[in-house]
GROMACS .gro file of C-alpha atoms in nm:
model
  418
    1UNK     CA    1   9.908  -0.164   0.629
    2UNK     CA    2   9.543  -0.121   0.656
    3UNK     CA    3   9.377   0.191   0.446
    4UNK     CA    4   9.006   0.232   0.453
    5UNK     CA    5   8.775   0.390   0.237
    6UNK     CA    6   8.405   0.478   0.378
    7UNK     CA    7   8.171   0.521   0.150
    8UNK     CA    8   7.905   0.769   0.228
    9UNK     CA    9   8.011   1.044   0.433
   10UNK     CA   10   7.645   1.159   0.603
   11UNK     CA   11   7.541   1.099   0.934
   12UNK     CA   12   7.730   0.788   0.949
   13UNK     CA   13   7.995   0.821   0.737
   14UNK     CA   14   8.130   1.113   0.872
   15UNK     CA   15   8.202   1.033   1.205
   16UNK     CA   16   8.282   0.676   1.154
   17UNK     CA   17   8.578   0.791   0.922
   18UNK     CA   18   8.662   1.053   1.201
   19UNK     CA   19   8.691   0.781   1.455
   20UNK     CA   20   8.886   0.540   1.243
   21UNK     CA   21   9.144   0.807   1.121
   22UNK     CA   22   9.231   0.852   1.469
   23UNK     CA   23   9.398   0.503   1.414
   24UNK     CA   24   9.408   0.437   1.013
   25UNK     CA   25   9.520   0.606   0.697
   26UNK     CA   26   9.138   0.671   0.566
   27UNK     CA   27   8.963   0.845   0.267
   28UNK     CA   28   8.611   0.944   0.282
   29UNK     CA   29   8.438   0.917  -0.041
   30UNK     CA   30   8.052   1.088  -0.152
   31UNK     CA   31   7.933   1.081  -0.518
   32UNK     CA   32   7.810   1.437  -0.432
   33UNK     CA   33   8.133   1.685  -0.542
   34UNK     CA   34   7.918   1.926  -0.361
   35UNK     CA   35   7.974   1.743  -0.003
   36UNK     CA   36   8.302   1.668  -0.072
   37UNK     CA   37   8.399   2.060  -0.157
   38UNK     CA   38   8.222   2.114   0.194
   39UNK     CA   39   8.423   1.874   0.382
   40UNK     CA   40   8.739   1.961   0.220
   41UNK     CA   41   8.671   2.371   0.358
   42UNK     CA   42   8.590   2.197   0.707
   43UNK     CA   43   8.232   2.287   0.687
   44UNK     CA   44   7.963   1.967   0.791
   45UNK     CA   45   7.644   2.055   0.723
   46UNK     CA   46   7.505   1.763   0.954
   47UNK     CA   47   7.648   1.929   1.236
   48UNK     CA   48   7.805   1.593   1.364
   49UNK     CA   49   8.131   1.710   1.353
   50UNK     CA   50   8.246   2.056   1.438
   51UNK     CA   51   8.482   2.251   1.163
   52UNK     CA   52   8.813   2.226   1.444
   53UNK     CA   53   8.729   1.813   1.443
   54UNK     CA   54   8.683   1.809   1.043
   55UNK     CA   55   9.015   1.981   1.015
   56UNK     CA   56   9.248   1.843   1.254
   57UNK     CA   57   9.136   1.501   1.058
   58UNK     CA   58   9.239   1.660   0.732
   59UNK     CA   59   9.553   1.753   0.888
   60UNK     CA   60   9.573   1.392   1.015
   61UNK     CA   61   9.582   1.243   0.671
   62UNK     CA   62   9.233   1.187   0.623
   63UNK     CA   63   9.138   1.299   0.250
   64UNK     CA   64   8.760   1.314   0.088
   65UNK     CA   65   8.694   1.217  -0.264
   66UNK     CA   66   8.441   1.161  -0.530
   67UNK     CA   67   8.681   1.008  -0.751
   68UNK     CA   68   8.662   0.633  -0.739
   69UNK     CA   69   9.013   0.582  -0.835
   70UNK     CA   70   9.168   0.766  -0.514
   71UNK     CA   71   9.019   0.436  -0.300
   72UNK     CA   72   9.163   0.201  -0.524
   73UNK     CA   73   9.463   0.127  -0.308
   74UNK     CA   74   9.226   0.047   0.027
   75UNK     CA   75   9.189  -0.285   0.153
   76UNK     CA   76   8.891  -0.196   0.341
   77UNK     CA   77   8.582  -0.076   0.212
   78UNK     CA   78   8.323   0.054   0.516
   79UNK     CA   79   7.976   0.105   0.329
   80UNK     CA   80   7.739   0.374   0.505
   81UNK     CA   81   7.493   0.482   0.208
   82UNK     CA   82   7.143   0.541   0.286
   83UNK     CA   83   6.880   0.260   0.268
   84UNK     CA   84   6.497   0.423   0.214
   85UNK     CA   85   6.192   0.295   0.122
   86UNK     CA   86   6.014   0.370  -0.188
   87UNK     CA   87   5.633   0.526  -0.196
   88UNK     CA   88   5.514   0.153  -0.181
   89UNK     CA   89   5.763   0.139   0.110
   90UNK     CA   90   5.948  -0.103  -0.045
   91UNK     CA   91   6.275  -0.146   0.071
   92UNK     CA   92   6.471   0.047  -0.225
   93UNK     CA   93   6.871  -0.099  -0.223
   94UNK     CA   94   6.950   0.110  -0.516
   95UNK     CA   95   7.215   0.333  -0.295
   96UNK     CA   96   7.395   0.011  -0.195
   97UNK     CA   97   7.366  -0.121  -0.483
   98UNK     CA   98   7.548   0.128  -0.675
   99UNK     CA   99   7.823   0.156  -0.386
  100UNK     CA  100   7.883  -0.234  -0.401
  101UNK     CA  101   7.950  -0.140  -0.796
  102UNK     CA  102   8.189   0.149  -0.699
  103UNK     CA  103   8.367  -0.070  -0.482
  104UNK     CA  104   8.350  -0.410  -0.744
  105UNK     CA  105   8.550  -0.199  -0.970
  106UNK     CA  106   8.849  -0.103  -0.770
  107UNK     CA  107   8.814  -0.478  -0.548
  108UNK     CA  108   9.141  -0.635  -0.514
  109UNK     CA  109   9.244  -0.984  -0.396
  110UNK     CA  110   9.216  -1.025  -0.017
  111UNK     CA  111   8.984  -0.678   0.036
  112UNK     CA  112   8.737  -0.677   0.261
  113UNK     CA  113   8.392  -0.517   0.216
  114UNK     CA  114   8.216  -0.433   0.569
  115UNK     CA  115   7.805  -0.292   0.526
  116UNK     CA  116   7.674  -0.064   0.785
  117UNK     CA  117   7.337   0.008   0.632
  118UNK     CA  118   7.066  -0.101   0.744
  119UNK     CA  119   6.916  -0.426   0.552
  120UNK     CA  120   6.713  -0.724   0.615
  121UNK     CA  121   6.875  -1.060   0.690
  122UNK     CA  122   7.090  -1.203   0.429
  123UNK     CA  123   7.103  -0.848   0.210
  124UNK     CA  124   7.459  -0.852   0.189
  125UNK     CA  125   7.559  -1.192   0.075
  126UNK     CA  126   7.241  -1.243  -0.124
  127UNK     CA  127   7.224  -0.879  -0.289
  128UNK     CA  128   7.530  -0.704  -0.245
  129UNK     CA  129   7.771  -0.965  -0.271
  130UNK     CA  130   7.694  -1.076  -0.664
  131UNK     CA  131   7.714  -0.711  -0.727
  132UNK     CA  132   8.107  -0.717  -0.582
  133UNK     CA  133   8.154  -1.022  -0.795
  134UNK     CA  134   8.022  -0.935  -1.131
  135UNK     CA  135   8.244  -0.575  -1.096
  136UNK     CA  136   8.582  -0.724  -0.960
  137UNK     CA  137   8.588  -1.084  -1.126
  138UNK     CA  138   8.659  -1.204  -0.827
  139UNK     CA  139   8.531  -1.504  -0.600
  140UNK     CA  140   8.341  -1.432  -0.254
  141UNK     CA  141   8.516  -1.581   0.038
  142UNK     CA  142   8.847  -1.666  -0.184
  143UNK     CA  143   8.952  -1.326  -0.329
  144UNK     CA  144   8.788  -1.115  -0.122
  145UNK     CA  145   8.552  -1.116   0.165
  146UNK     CA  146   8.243  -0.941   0.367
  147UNK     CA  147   8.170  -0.814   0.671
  148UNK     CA  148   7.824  -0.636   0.874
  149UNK     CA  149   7.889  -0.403   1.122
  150UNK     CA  150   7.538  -0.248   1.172
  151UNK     CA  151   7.502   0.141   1.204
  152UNK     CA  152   7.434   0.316   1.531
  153UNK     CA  153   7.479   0.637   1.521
  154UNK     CA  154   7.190   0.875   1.708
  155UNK     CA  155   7.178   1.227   1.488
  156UNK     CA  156   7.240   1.500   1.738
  157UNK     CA  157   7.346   1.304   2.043
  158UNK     CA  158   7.653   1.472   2.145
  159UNK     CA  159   7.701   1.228   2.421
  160UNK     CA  160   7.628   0.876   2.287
  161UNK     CA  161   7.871   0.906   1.973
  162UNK     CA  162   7.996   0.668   1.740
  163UNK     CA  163   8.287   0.565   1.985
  164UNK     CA  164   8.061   0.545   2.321
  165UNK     CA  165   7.808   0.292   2.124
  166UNK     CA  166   7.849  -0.053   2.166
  167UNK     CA  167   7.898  -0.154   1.841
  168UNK     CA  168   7.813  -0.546   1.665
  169UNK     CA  169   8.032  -0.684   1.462
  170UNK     CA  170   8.027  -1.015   1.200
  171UNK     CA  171   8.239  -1.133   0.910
  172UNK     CA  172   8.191  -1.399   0.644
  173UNK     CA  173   8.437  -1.640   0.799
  174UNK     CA  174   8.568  -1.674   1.137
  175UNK     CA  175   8.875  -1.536   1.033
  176UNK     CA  176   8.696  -1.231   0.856
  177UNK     CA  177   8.507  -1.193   1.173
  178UNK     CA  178   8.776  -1.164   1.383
  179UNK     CA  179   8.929  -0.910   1.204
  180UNK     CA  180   8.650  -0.729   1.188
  181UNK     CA  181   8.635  -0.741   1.470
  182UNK     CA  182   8.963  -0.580   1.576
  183UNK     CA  183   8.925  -0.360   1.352
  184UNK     CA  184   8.641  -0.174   1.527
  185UNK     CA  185   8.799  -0.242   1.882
  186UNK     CA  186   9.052  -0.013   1.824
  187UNK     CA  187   8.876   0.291   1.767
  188UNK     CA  188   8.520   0.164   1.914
  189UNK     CA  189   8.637   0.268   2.354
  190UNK     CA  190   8.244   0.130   2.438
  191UNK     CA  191   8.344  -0.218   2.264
  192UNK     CA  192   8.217  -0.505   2.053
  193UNK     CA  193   7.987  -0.768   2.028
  194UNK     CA  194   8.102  -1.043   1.769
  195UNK     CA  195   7.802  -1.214   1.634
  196UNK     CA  196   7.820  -1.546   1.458
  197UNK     CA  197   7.737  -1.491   1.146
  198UNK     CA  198   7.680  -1.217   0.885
  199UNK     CA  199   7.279  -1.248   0.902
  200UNK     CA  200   7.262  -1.221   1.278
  201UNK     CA  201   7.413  -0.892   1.322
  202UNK     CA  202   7.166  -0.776   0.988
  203UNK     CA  203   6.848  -0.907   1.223
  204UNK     CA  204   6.975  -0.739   1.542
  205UNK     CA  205   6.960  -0.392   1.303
  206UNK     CA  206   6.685  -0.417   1.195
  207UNK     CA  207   6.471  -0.535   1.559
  208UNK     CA  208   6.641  -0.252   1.732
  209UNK     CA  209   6.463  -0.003   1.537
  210UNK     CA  210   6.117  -0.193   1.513
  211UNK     CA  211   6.153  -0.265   1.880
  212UNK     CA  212   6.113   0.141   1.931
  213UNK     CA  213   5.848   0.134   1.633
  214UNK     CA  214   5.637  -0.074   1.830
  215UNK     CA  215   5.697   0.047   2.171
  216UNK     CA  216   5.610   0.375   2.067
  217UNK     CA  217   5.306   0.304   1.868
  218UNK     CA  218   5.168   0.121   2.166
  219UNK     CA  219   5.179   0.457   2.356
  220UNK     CA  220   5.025   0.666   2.049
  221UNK     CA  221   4.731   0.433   2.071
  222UNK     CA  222   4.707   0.496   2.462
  223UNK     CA  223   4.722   0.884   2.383
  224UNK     CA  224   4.455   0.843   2.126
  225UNK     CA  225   4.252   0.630   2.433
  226UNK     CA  226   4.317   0.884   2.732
  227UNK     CA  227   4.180   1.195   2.480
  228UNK     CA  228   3.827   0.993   2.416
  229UNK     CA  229   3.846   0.942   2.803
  230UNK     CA  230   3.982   1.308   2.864
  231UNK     CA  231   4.236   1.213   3.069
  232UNK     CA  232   4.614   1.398   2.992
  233UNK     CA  233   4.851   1.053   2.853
  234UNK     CA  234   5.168   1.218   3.009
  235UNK     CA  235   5.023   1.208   3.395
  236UNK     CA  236   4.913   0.799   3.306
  237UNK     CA  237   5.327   0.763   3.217
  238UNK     CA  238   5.408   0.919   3.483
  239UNK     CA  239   5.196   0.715   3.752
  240UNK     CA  240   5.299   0.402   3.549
  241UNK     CA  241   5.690   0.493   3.530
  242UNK     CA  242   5.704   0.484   3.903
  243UNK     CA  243   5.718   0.079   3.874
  244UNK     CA  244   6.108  -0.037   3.808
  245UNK     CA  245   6.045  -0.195   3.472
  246UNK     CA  246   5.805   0.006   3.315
  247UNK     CA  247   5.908   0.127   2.974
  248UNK     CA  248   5.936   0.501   2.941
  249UNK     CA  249   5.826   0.561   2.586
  250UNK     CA  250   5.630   0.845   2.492
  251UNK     CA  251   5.370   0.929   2.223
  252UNK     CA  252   5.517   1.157   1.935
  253UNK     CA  253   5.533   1.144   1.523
  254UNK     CA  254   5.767   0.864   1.467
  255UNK     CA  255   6.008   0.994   1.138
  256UNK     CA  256   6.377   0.980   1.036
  257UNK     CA  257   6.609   0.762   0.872
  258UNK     CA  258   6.607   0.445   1.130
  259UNK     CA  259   6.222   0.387   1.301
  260UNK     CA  260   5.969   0.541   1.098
  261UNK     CA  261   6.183   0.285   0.777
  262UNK     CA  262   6.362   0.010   0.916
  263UNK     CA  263   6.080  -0.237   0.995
  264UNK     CA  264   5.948  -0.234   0.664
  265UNK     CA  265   6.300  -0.402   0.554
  266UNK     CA  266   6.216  -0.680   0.782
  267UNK     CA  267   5.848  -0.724   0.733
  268UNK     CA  268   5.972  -0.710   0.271
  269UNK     CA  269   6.203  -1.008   0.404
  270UNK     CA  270   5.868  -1.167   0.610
  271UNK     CA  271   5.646  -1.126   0.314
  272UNK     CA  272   5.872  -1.250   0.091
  273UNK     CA  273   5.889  -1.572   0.277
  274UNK     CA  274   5.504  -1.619   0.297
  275UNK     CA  275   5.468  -1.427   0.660
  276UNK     CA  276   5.244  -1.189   0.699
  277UNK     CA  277   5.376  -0.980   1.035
  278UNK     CA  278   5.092  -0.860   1.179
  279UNK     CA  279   5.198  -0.656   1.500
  280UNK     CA  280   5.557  -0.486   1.312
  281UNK     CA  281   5.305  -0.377   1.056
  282UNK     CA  282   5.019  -0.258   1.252
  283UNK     CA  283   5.293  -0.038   1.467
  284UNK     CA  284   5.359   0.102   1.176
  285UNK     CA  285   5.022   0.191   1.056
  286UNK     CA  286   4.938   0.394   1.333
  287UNK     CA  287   5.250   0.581   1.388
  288UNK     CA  288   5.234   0.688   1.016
  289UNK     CA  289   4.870   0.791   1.081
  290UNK     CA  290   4.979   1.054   1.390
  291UNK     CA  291   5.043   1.326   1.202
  292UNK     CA  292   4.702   1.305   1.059
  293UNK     CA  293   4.553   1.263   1.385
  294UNK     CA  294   4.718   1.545   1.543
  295UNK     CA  295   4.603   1.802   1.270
  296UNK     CA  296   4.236   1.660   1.340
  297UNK     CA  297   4.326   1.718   1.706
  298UNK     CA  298   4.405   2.111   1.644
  299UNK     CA  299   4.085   2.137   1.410
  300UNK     CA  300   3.924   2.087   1.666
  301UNK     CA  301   3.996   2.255   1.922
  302UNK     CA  302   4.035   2.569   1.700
  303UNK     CA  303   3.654   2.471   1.587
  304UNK     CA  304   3.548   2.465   1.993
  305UNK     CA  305   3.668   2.803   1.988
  306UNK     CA  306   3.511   2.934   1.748
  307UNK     CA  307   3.722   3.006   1.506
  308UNK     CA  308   3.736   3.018   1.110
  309UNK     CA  309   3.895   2.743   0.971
  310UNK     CA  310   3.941   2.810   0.610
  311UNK     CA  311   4.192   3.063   0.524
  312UNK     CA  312   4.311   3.032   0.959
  313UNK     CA  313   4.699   3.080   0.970
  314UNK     CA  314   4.868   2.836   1.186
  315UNK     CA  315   5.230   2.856   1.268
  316UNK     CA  316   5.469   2.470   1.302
  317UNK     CA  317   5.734   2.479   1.506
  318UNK     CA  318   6.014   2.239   1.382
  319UNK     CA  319   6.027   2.058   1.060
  320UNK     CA  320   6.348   1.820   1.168
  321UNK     CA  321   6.251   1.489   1.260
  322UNK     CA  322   6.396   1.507   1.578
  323UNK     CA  323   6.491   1.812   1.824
  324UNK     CA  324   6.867   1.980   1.832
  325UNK     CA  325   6.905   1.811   1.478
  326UNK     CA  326   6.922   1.942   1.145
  327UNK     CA  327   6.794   1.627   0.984
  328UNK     CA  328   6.463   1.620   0.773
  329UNK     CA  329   6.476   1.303   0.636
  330UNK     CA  330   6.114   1.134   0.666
  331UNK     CA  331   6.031   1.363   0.877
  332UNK     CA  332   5.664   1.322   0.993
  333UNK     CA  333   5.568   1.674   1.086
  334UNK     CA  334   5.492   1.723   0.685
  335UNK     CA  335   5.220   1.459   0.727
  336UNK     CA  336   5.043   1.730   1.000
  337UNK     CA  337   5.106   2.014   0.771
  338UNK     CA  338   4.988   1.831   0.471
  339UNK     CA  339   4.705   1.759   0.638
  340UNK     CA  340   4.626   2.120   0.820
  341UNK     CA  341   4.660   2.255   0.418
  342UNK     CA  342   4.399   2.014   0.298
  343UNK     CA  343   4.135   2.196   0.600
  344UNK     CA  344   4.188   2.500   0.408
  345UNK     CA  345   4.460   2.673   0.665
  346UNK     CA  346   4.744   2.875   0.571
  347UNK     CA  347   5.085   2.740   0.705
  348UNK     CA  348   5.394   2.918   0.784
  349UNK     CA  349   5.696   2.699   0.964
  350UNK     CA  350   5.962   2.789   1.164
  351UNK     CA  351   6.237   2.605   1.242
  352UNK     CA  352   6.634   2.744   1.362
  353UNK     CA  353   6.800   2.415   1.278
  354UNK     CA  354   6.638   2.291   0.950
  355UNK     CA  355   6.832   2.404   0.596
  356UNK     CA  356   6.592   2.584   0.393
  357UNK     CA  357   6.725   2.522   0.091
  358UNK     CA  358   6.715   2.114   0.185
  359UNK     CA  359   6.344   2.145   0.296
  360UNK     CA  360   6.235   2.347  -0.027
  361UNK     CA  361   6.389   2.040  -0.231
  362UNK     CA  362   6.271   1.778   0.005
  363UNK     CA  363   5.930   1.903   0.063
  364UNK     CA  364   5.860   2.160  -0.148
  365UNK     CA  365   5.752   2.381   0.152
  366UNK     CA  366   5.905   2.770   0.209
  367UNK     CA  367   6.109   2.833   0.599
  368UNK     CA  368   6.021   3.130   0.807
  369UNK     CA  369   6.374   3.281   0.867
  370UNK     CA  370   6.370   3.453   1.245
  371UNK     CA  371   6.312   3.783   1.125
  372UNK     CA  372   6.065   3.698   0.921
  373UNK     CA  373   5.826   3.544   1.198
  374UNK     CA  374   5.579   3.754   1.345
  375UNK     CA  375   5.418   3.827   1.696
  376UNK     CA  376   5.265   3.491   1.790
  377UNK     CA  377   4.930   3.637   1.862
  378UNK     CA  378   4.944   3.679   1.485
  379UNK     CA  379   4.862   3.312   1.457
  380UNK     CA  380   4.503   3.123   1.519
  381UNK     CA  381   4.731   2.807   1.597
  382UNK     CA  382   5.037   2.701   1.735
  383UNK     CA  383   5.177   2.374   1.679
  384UNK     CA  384   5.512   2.313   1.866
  385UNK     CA  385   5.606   2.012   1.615
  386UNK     CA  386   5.983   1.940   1.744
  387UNK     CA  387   6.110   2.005   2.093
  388UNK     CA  388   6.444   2.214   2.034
  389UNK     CA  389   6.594   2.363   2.294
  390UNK     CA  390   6.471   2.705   2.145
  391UNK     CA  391   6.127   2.662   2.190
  392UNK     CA  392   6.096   2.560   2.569
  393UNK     CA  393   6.118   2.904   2.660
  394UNK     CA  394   5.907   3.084   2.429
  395UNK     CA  395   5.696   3.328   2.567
  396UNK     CA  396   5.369   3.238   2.345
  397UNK     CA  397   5.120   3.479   2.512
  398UNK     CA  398   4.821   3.262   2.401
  399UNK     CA  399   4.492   3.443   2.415
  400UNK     CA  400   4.159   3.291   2.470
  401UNK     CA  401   4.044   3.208   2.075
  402UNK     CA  402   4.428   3.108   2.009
  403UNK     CA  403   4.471   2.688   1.973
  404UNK     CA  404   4.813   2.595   2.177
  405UNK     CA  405   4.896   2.229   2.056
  406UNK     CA  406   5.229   2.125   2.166
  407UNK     CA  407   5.296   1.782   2.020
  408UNK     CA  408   5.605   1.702   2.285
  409UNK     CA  409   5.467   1.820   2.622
  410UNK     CA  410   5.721   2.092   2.650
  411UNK     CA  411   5.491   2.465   2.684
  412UNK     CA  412   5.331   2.536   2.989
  413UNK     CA  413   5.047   2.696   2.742
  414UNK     CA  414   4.945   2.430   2.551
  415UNK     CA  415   4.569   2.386   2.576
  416UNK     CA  416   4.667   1.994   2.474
  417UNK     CA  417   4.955   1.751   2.406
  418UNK     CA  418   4.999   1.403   2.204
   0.00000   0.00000   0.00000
């Protein structure tokens, strides 16, 4: 009988242990008692799962735990920890490493481990795997064995969800593989793609990602180009999108858990090999320098309008890193308010889907609640950061001094986009 245990029960987690505990006894495990006590009331604070799909699982079967010793009797262990980057952005493994040691402990003859983070080729034979051995006394590919099933989940998307993603699959044998692959069949209706070995389906990760990085630094350079030239970036995409296979990316501030970290897991891999990757790593440069460019950008234009800049208030919209999505993780619209602060401005965000409490840790920066935000003529600046649906239908009211920047092309008002 097969009994999984996912480990990590965020963005990825979560659902993935939904969708397999439509077919499988499962257990969700978190080192954080504080997720687990929300889970176990039917509360997700991710908003991935609503409270009527996080019960009916409980009443399912489907149990969560920070206790190591209630996963003891699995046979499958799904890993879906975070993998960041350090301030060096270094790739920093210490989350995985510390689940492979969970799991060691508890490792039983003929288990099988399967990784969804996100790690550069050969991370989970060459780092994880030693870490499985040294805690179970057991031998790789005789006792137990290993599997990559790489991540896709898109935060917020109600409509591509775990199940509806094409999902790639990979075990450390052919016979490991296989059942891997089955395993994910059954729940995954969009299906599978097997690839040969462990490191193939770790590379295809990790190029999605930097794929998007690039594509999408390519058009921040272009909106950086059209501005000098005074010409609006959006019209020049929308001339060029009329041809069939013309890539519809669009500028923005490039944050989160997958694009604005993933490449540099592939270009510590490069590096380490004596490679140098030149184009992965000048993507990244300038999509890491937008948010400072952008807070330039509304200096000024508040400057052409004669305004005062030191001591100007200026009001963000959005802190997430994307819209319709609680998530704040790496989220680039702190690099424009970082920046805006260091001009001299005073700051006040506003954002309905961000946690305040999560941002004051994260960031160290204070939330507007909505009855604490004032008339909008109150501000010298508006920056429209994040694109909820909320704030496509505000009626800003701009008048002539006030600086309308809308970062996502979404306000008739804006006196200029990205």
């Amino acid at each position: 009988m097969i009994k999984i245990a996912v480990i990590g029960l965020g963005y990825v987690g979560l659902p993935l242990a939904h969708a397999f505990a439509e077919k499988y006894l499962v257990i969700g495990f978190d080192i954080a008692q504080g997720r687990i006590d929300e889970l176990a009331s039917g509360q997700d604070r991710t908003l991935e799962l609503s409270e009527l799909q996080v019960t009916e699982a409980i009443k399912n079967g489907m149990k969560f735990t920070c206790n190591s010793n209630d996963i003891a009797d699995c046979n499958i262990y799904i890993v879906t920890v975070p993998t960041p980057i350090d301030k060096y952005k270094r790739p920093d493994l210490t989350p995985l490493i510390k689940a492979s040691e969970t799991i060691g402990k508890v490792l039983k003859k003929n288990d099988i481990v399967i990784y969804e983070s996100t790690v550069y080729p050969g991370a989970t034979e060459e780092d994880c795997v030693p870490v499985l051995e040294k805690h179970s006394g057991l031998t790789f590919n005789q006792d137990f064995f290993c599997g990559y099933s790489p991540e896709r989940i898109n935060p917020g998307d109600k409509v591509h969800t775990v199940t509806k993603i094409k999902k790639v699959t990979s075990g450390s044998t052919p016979e490991i593989a296989q059942k891997v692959d089955e395993l994910y069949k059954a729940v995954i209706t969009a299906g599978t793609h097997l690839a040969p070995t462990i490191k193939v389906a770790e590379a295809a990760k990790v190029i999605e990602n930097s794929q998007r990085d690039i594509n999408i630094a390519f058009v921040n350079e272009l909106a950086v180009i059209f501005n000098k030239m005074g010409i609006n970036t959006n019209d020049v995409l929308d001339a060029a999108g009329s041809k069939w296979n013309f890539l519809p990316f669009r500028p923005g501030l490039v944050g989160g858990h997958c694009i604005g970290v993933d490449p540099y897991y592939l270009t510590h891999k490069a590096q380490q090999l004596g490679y140098n990757p030149e184009i992965i790593l000048a993507g990244r440069r300038l999509n890491d320098d937008m948010g400072i460019y952008v807070a330039n950008q509304v200096i000024k234009l508040m400057i052409k309008k004669g305004q005062r800049i030191e001591g100007a208030k200026v009001l963000i919209l959005g802190v997430t890193f994307k819209e319709n999505c609680p998530d704040i993780r790496n989220s680039r619209v702190i690099d424009v308010v970082n920046e805006l602060k260091d001009f001299g401005t005073d700051i006040e965000i506003y954002d309905p889907w961000a946690n305040s409490k999560d941002v004051e840790y994260e960031y160290g920066i204070s939330l507007l609640n909505k009855e604490e935000l004032p008339d909008f003529s109150h501000y010298s600046a508006i920056v429209l950061a994040v694109a909820h649906d909320e704030f496509k239908t505000l009626a800003l009211k701009p008048n002539k001094q006030q600086v309308i920047y809308d970062i996502k092309s979404v306000l008739a008002e804006a006196d200029a986009t990205l």
